[in-house]
Short mmCIF file of C-alpha atoms in Angstrom, two decimals:
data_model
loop_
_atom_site.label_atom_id
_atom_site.label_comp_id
_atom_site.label_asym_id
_atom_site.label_seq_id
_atom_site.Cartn_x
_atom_site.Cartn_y
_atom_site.Cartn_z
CA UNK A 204 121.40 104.14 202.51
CA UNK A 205 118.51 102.68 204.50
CA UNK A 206 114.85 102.24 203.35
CA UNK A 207 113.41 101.75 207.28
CA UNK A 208 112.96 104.38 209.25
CA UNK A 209 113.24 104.63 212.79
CA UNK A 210 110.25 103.77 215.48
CA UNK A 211 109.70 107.05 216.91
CA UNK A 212 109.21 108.46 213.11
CA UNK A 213 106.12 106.22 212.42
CA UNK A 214 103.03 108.10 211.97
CA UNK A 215 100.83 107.37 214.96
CA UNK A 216 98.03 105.48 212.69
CA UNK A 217 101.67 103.09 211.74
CA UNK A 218 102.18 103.06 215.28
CA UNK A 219 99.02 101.67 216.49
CA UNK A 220 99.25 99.11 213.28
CA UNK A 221 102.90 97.91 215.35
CA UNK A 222 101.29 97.31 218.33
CA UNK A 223 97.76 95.58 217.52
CA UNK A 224 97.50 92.60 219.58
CA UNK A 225 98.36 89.22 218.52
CA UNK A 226 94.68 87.47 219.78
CA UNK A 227 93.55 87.23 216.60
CA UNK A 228 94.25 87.70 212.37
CA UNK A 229 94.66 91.54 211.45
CA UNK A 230 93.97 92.29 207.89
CA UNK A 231 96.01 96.23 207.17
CA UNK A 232 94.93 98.56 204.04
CA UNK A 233 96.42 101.03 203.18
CA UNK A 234 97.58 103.13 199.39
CA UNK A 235 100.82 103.50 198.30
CA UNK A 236 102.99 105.19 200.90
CA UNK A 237 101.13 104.69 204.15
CA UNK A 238 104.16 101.99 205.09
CA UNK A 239 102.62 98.99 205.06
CA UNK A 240 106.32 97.01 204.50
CA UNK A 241 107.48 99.98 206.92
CA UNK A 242 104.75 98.25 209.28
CA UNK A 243 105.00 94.67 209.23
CA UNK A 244 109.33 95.15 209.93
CA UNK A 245 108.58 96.82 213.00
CA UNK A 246 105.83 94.61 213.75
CA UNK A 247 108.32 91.42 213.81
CA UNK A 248 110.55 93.54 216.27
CA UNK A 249 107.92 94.27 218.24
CA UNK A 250 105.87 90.66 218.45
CA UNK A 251 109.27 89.05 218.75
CA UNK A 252 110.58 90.84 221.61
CA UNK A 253 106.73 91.05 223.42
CA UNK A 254 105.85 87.83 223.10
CA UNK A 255 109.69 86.63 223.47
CA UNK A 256 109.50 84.26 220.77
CA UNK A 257 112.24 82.81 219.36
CA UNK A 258 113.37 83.11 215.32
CA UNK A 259 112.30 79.52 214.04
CA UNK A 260 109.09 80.68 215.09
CA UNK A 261 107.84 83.74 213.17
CA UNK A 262 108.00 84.75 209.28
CA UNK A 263 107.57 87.76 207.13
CA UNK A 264 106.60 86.37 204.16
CA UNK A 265 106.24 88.10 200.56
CA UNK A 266 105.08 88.18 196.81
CA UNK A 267 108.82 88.71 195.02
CA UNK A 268 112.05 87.96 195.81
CA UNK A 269 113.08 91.25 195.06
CA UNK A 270 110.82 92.65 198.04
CA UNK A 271 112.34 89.92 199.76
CA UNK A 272 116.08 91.01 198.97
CA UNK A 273 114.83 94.73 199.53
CA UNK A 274 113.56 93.74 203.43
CA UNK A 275 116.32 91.98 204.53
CA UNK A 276 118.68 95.20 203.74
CA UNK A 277 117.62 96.31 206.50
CA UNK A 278 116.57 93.67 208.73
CA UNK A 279 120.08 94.02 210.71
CA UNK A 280 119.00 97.67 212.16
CA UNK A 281 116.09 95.63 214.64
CA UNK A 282 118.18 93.07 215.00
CA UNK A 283 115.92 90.68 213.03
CA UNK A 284 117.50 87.34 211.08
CA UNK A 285 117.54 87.98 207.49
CA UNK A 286 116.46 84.30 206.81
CA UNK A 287 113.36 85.02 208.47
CA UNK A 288 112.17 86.61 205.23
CA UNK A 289 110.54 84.55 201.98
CA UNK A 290 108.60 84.69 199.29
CA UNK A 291 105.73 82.52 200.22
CA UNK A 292 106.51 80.22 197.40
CA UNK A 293 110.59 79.45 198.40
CA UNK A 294 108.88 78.83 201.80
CA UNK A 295 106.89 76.11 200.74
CA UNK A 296 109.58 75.23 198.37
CA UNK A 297 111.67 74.67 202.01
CA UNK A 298 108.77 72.85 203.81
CA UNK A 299 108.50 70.53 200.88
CA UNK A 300 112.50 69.46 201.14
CA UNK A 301 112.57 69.21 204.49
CA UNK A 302 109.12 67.35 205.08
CA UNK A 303 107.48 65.30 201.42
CA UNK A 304 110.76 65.06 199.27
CA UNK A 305 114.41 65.86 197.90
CA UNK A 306 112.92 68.21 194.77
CA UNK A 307 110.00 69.73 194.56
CA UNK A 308 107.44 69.33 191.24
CA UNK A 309 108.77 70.19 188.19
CA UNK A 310 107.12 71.99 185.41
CA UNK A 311 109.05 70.90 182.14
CA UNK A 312 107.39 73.36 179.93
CA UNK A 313 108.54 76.64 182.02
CA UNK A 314 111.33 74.57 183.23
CA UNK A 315 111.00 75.91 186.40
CA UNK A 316 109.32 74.48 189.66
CA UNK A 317 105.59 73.85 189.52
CA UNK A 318 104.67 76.07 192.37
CA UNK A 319 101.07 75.16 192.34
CA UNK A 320 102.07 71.83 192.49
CA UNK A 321 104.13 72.43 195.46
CA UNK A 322 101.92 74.31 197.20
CA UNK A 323 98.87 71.49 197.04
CA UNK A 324 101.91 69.11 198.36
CA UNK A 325 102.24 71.48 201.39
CA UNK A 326 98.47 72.07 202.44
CA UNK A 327 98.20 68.05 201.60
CA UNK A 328 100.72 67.46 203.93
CA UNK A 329 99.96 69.90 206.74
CA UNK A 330 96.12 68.68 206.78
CA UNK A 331 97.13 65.13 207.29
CA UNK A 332 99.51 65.40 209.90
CA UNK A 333 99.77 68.41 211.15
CA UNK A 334 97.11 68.93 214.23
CA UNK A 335 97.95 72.55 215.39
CA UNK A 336 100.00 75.50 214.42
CA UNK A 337 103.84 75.37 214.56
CA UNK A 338 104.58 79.48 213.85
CA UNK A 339 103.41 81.96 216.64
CA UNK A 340 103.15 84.38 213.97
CA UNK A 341 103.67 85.43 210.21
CA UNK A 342 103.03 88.58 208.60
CA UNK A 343 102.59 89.32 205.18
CA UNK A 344 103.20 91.80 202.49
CA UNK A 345 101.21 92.61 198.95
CA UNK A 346 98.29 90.05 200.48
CA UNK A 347 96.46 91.35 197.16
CA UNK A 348 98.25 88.92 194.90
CA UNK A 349 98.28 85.92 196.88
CA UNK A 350 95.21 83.66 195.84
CA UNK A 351 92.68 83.06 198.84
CA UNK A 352 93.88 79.14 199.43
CA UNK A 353 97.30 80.60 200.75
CA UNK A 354 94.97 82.48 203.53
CA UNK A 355 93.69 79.34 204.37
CA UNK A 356 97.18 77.45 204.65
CA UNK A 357 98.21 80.24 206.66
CA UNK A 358 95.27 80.14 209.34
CA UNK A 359 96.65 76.89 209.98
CA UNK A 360 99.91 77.02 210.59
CA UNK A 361 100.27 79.99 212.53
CA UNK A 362 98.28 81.18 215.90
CA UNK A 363 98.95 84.76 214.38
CA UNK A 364 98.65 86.29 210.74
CA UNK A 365 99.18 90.06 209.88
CA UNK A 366 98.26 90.81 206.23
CA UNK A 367 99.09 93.98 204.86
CA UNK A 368 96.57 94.87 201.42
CA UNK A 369 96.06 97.44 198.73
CA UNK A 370 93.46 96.53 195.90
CA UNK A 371 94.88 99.18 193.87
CA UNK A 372 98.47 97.50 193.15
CA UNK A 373 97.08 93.99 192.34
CA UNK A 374 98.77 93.11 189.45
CA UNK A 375 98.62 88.92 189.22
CA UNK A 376 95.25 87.90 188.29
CA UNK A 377 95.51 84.28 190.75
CA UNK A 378 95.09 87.30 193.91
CA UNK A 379 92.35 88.08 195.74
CA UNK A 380 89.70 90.17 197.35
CA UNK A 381 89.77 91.84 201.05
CA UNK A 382 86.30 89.82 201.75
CA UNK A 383 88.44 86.47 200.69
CA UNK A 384 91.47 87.16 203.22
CA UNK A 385 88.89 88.18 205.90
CA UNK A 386 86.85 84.66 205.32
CA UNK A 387 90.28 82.93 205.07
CA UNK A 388 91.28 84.01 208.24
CA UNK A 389 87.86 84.40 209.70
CA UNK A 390 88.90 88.11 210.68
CA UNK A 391 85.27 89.92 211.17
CA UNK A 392 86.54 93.40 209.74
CA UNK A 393 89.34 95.07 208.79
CA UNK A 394 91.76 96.24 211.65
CA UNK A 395 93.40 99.81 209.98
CA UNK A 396 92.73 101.24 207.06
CA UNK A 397 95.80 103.39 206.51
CA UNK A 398 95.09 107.06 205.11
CA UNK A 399 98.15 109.03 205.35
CA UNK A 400 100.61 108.82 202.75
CA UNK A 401 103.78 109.98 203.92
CA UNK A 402 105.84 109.73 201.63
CA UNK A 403 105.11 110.46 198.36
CA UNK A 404 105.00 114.32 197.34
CA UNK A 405 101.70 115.81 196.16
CA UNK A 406 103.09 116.06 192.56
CA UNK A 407 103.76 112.66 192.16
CA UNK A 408 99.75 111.21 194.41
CA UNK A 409 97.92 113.62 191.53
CA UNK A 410 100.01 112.07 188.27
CA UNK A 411 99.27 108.54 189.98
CA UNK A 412 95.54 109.45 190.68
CA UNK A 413 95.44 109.96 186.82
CA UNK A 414 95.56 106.37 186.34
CA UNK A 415 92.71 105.69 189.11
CA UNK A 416 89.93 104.96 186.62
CA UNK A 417 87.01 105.05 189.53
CA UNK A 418 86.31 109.04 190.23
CA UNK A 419 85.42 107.87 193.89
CA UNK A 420 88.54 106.17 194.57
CA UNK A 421 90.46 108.49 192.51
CA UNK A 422 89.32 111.40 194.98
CA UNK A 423 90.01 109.40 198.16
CA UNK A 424 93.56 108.63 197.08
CA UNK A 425 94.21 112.36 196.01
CA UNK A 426 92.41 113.00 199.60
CA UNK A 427 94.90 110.79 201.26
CA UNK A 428 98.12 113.09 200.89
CA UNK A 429 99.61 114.64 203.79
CA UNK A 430 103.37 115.54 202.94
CA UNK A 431 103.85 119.07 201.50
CA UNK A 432 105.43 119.89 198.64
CA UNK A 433 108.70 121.71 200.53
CA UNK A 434 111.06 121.51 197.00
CA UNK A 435 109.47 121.99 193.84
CA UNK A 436 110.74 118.44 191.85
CA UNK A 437 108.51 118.80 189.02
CA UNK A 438 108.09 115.25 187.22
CA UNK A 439 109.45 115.32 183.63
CA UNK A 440 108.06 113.43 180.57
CA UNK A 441 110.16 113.99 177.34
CA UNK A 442 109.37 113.08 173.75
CA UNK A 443 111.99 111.51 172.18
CA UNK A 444 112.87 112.23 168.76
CA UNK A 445 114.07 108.45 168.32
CA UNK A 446 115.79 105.65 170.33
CA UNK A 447 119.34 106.87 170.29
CA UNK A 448 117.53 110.34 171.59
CA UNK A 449 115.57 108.68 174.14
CA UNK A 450 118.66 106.86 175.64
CA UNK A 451 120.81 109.46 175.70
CA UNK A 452 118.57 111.59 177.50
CA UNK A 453 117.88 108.51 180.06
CA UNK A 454 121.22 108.45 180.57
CA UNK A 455 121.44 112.27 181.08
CA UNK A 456 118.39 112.01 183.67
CA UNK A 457 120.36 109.07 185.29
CA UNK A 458 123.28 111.07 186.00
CA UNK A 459 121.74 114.17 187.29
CA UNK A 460 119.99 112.07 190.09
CA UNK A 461 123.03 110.39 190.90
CA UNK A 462 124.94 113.78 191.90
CA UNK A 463 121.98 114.53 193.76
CA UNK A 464 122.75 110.90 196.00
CA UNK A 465 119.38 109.41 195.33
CA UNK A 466 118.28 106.16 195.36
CA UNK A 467 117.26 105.78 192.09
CA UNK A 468 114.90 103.14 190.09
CA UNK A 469 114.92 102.37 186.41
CA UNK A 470 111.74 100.16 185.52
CA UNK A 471 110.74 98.54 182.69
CA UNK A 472 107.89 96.83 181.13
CA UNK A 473 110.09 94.01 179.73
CA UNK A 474 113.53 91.92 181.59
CA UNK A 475 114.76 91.77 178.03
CA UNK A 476 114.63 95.76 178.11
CA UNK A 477 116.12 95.81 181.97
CA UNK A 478 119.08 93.44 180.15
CA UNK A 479 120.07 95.71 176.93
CA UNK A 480 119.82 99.00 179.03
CA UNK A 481 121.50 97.81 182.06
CA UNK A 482 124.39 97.18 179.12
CA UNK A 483 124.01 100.39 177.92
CA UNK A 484 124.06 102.20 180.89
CA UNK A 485 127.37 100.51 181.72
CA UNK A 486 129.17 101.23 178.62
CA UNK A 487 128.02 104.82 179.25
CA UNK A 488 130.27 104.51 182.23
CA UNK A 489 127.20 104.18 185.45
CA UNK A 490 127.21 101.46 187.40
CA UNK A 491 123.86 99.82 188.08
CA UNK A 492 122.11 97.04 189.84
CA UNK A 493 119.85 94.62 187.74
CA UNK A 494 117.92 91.43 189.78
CA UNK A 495 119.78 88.22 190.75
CA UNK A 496 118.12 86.07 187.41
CA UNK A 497 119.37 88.14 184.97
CA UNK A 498 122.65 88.49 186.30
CA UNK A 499 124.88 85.97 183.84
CA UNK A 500 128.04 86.38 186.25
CA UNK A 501 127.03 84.37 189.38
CA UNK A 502 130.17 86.22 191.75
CA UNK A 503 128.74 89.11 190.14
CA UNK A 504 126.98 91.10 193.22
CA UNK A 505 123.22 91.37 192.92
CA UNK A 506 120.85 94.19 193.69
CA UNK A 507 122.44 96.26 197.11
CA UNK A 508 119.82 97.69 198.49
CA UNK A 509 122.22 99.76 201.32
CA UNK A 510 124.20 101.38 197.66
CA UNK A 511 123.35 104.52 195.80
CA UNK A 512 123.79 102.70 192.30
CA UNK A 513 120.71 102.83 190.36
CA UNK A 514 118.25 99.94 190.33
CA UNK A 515 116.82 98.56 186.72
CA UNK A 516 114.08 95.85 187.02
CA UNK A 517 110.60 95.16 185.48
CA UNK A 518 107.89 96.55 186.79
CA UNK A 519 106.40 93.42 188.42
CA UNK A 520 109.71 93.47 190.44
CA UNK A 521 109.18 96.96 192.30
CA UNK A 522 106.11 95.92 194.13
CA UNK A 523 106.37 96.95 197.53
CA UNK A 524 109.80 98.95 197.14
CA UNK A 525 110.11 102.79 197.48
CA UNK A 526 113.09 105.27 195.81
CA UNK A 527 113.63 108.95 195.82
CA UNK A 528 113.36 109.05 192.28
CA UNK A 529 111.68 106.76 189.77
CA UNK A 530 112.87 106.51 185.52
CA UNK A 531 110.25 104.93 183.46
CA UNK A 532 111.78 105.03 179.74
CA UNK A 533 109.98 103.10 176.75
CA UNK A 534 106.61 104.17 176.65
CA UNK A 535 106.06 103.22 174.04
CA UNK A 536 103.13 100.54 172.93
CA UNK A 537 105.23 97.71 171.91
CA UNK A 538 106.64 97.72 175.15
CA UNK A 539 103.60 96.32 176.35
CA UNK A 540 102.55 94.28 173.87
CA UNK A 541 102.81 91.14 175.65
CA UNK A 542 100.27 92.42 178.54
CA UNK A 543 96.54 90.79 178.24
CA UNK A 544 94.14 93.23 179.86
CA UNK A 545 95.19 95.92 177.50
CA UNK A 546 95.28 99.70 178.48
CA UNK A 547 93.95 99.14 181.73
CA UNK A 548 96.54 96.75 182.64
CA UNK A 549 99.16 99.39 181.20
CA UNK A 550 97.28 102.03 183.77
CA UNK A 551 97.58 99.85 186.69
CA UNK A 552 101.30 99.04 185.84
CA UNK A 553 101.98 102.94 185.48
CA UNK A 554 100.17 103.49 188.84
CA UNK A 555 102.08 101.16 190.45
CA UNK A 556 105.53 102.35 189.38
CA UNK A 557 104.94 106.35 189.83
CA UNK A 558 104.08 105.46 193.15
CA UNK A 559 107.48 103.51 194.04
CA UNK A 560 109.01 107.37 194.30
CA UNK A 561 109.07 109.61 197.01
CA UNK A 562 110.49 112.85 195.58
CA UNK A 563 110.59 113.09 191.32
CA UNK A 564 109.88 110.63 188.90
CA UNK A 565 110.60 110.63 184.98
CA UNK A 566 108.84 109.42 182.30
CA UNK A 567 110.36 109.27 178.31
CA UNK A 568 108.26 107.92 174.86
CA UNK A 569 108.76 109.09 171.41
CA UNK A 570 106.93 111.76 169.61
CA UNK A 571 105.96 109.33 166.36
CA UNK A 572 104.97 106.37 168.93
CA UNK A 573 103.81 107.27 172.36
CA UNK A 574 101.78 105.55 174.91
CA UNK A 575 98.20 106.33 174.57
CA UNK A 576 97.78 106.24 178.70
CA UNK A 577 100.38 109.19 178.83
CA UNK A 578 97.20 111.44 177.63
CA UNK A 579 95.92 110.85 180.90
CA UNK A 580 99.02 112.90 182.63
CA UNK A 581 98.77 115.91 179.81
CA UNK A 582 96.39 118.07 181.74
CA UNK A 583 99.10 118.64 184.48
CA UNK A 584 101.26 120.48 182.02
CA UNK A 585 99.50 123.29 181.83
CA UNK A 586 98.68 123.35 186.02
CA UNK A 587 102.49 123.24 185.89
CA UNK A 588 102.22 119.68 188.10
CA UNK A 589 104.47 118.20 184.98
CA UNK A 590 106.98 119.35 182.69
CA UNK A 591 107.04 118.37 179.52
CA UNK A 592 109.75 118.25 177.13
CA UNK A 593 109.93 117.76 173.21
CA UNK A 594 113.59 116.90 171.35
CA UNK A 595 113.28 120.21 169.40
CA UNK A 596 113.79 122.00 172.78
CA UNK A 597 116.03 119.51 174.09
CA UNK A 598 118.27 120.02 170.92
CA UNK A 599 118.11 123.78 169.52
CA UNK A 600 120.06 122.70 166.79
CA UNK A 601 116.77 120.58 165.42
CA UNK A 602 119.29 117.23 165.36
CA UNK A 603 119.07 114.48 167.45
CA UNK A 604 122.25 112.30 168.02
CA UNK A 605 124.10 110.27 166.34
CA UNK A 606 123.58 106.33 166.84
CA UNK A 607 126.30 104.56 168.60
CA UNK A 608 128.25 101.51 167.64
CA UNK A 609 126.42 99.64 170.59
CA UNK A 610 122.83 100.17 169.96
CA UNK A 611 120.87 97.28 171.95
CA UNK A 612 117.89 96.00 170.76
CA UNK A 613 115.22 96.77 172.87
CA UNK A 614 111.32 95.93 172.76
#
C-alpha cells in the first residue's frame, strides 16, 4: 500500500510547486490535502536529478519521527535514500556527534536529550566556523511548528530551502508565523498558496470546517474542496452507553474497515490510551501498528507504513500523514485533560485528525460524558453530512455488553 502517488497524477498547481526553481527560498501554503508532503518527495526527485546533486547533499527534513518513518515508506519508488529523511532535531542530534562531541546535552529531568541545548550547540558551531553553505538544498515539512531560529540555521547551511506551511495545523506553541519564515529566509512573498484539496471528500472538509473558529477562514477552507463525493461514506459518531460499549463498537468499526482493505488510523489524545487499546485490540484478535517508543519488544516490528494493519498513535503523531479512514474513540473530556489552551486546543487537535482521512472517518464518546466540541459537528445530522448513533439503537435489546476479564484502564 503506497501513500505517494505518481508524477503525472499531481494536480497542475502541485506540479508547478515540483518544479519552482532553486535561485532562491520558496515558502508553500497550502490546507490539509493540497499535498504538501506529496510535494516536497517529488521535489527531492526532481532537484536531485536537475541539478545532479549527489545524496550527502540534500535533506527533507521534518517535525515527528513518525512523518519521518511515514516518508521513507515510500522513498524507494523515486529512487531516493531513505536516510536522507530527519526530524530536524535527530539531524542536529547527528551534526553534534559528528562535529562538537560524543553525546549530546542531557536533560535529567525529562531524561531525554536537551534539544534546545543541542540546537544552540549547532548554530554556535556553524557561525564560528562554518563560512558558506554545505547542503545544495533542504526542504521541509509542517514549517508551522518549527520556531523561527531553525529558519535562520537553515538559511545558512543550505543555498536552497523549500518550506511547506499551514497555520491551521500548528499545534506546538515554540512554532511560528509565515511573516517569521519569510524574514528568516529573506523570501519577499510567498511562492504557492495551494487551494485544491484533493483528497479529502466533501463530507469530511465541512465536519473539519466546524472546528475553524474564524467564519472567513472557515469559508475559504470549505471553498477549497474540489473532489466529489462519488460514494456516499457518511462519517459516524456513536454514543456509547459505557466503556465496555464504546470498545466493542471500536472494535466493530475496526473490523469493517479492514474487509474493506483500508489504511486505517486509530488516534488518540493520550500514548497511555494508544498503549491499553493497542492491547485490547490484540486480544480481540486484530493486529495493529503502535509507534516505535511505545513498543516494549525492541525485534518487535514498528509502524509499516506499506501494510494494511491499522495504525494507533496520539494525535501529535499524525501530523502530516493521510489514511482512507480515520477512528477517533474517547471523546470524552478527561481525555484531554492534560491540554493547556482548553477547548480551543481540543478544536485544533480534532481539526487536525479529521483531516488525516481521505474517505470516512469515525468518531465515539459516551452519552453521560461527551466532548463539549462534538456540538459543533451536530448540525450535520440533520443535513444528513453525519450519522449519528446512540447505544439504544445500536443494542435493541436496551443492554449494553458485558465487561471483559481484560478491561484496560484508559484516560
Amino acid at each position: 500500500m503506497s501513500w505517494l502517488i505518481p508524477t503525472n497524477q499531481l494536480t497542475p498547481d502541485q506540479s508547478r510547486a515540483v518544479r519552482l526553481s532553486p535561485s532562491e527560498h520558496r515558502l508553500i501554503s497550502g490546507g490539509p490535502g493540497s499535498g504538501k508532503t506529496q510535494i516536497l518527495v517529488h521535489r527531492a526527485k526532481y532537484l536531485s536529478d536537475e541539478l545532479n546533486i549527489s545524496a550527502d547533499k540534500w535533506k527533507i527534513m521534518v517535525y515527528t519521527n513518525v512523518l519521518s518513518d511515514y516518508i521513507k515508506s515510500d522513498t524507494n519508488l523515486l529512487d531516493l535514500p531513505e536516510d536522507n529523511v530527519h526530524t530536524f532535531d535527530h539531524w542536529c542530534r547527528l551534526f553534534y556527534e559528528k562535529q562538537i562531541g560524543p553525546r549530546v546535552p542531557f536533560n535529567p529531568e525529562s531524561k531525554r536529550p536537551d534539544f534546545e541545548a543541542t540546537r544552540r550547540a549547532v548554530t554556535d558551531y556553524i557561525d564560528t566556523n562554518n563560512s558558506k553553505p554545505f547542503f545544495e538544498f533542504l526542504l521541509v515539512d509542517e514549517g508551522q511548528d518549527l520556531p523561527e531560529d531553525v529558519f535562520e540555521l537553515l538559511n545558512k547551511i543550505s543555498n536552497h530551502v523549500t518550506v511547506c506551511f499551514d497555520k491551521k495545523q500548528q499545534l506546538y506553541p515554540a512554532g511560528c508565523e509565515e511573516q517569521d519564515v519569510l524574514e528568516a529566509l529573506n523570501i519577499r512573498k510567498k511562492n504557492i498558496n495551494l487551494i485544491e484539496a484533493f483528497r479529502v471528500c466533501p463530507y469530511l472538509v465541512k465536519l473539519a470546517a466546524q472546528f475553524i473558529p474564524d467564519k472567513k477562514e472557515r469559508a475559504a477552507f470549505l471553498d477549497q474542496q474540489r473532489t466529489p463525493q462519488v460514494e456516499k461514506e457518511t462519517p459516524l459518531l456513536y454514543y456509547a452507553r459505557d466503556f465496555d460499549d464504546e470498545k466493542s463498537k471500536l472494535y466493530e468499526m475496526v473490523r469493517e474497515r479492514q474487509l474493506m482493505n483500508e489504511r486505517i488510523a486509530i488516534l488518540f489524545a493520550t500514548n497511555r490510551q494508544v498503549f491499553g487499546f493497542a492491547q485490547g485490540l490484540r486480544d480481540a484478535g486484530i493486529e495493529v501498528e503502535i509507534p516505535p517508543h511505545h513498543v516494549k519488544n525492541k525485534s518487535q516490528r514498528p509502524h509499516d507504513f506499506t501494510s494494511s494493519r491499522p495504525k494507533l498513535m496520539a494525535y501529535h503523531s499524525a501530523k502530516g500523514l493521510t489514511f482512507d479512514s480515520v477512528l477517533l474513540p474517547r471523546l470524552v473530556p478527561g481525555s484531554f485533560s492534560w491540554l493547556p489552551g482548553g477547548e480551543e486546543k481540543i478544536e485544533t487537535l480534532i481539526f487536525m485528525a479529521i483531516t488525516r482521512a481521505t474517505r470516512w472517518a469515525y468518531f465515539s464518546t459516551q452519552e453521560d460524558d461527551s466532548l463539549d466540541a462534538l456540538e459543533k459537528i451536530i448540525p450535520l445530522v440533520k443535513s444528513g453530512e453525519l450519522k449519528r448513533l446512540h447505544w439504544k439503537d445500536n443494542n435493541r435489546e436496551g443492554t449494553a455488553p458485558q465487561s471483559s476479564d481484560d478491561d484496560l484502564d484508559f484516560l
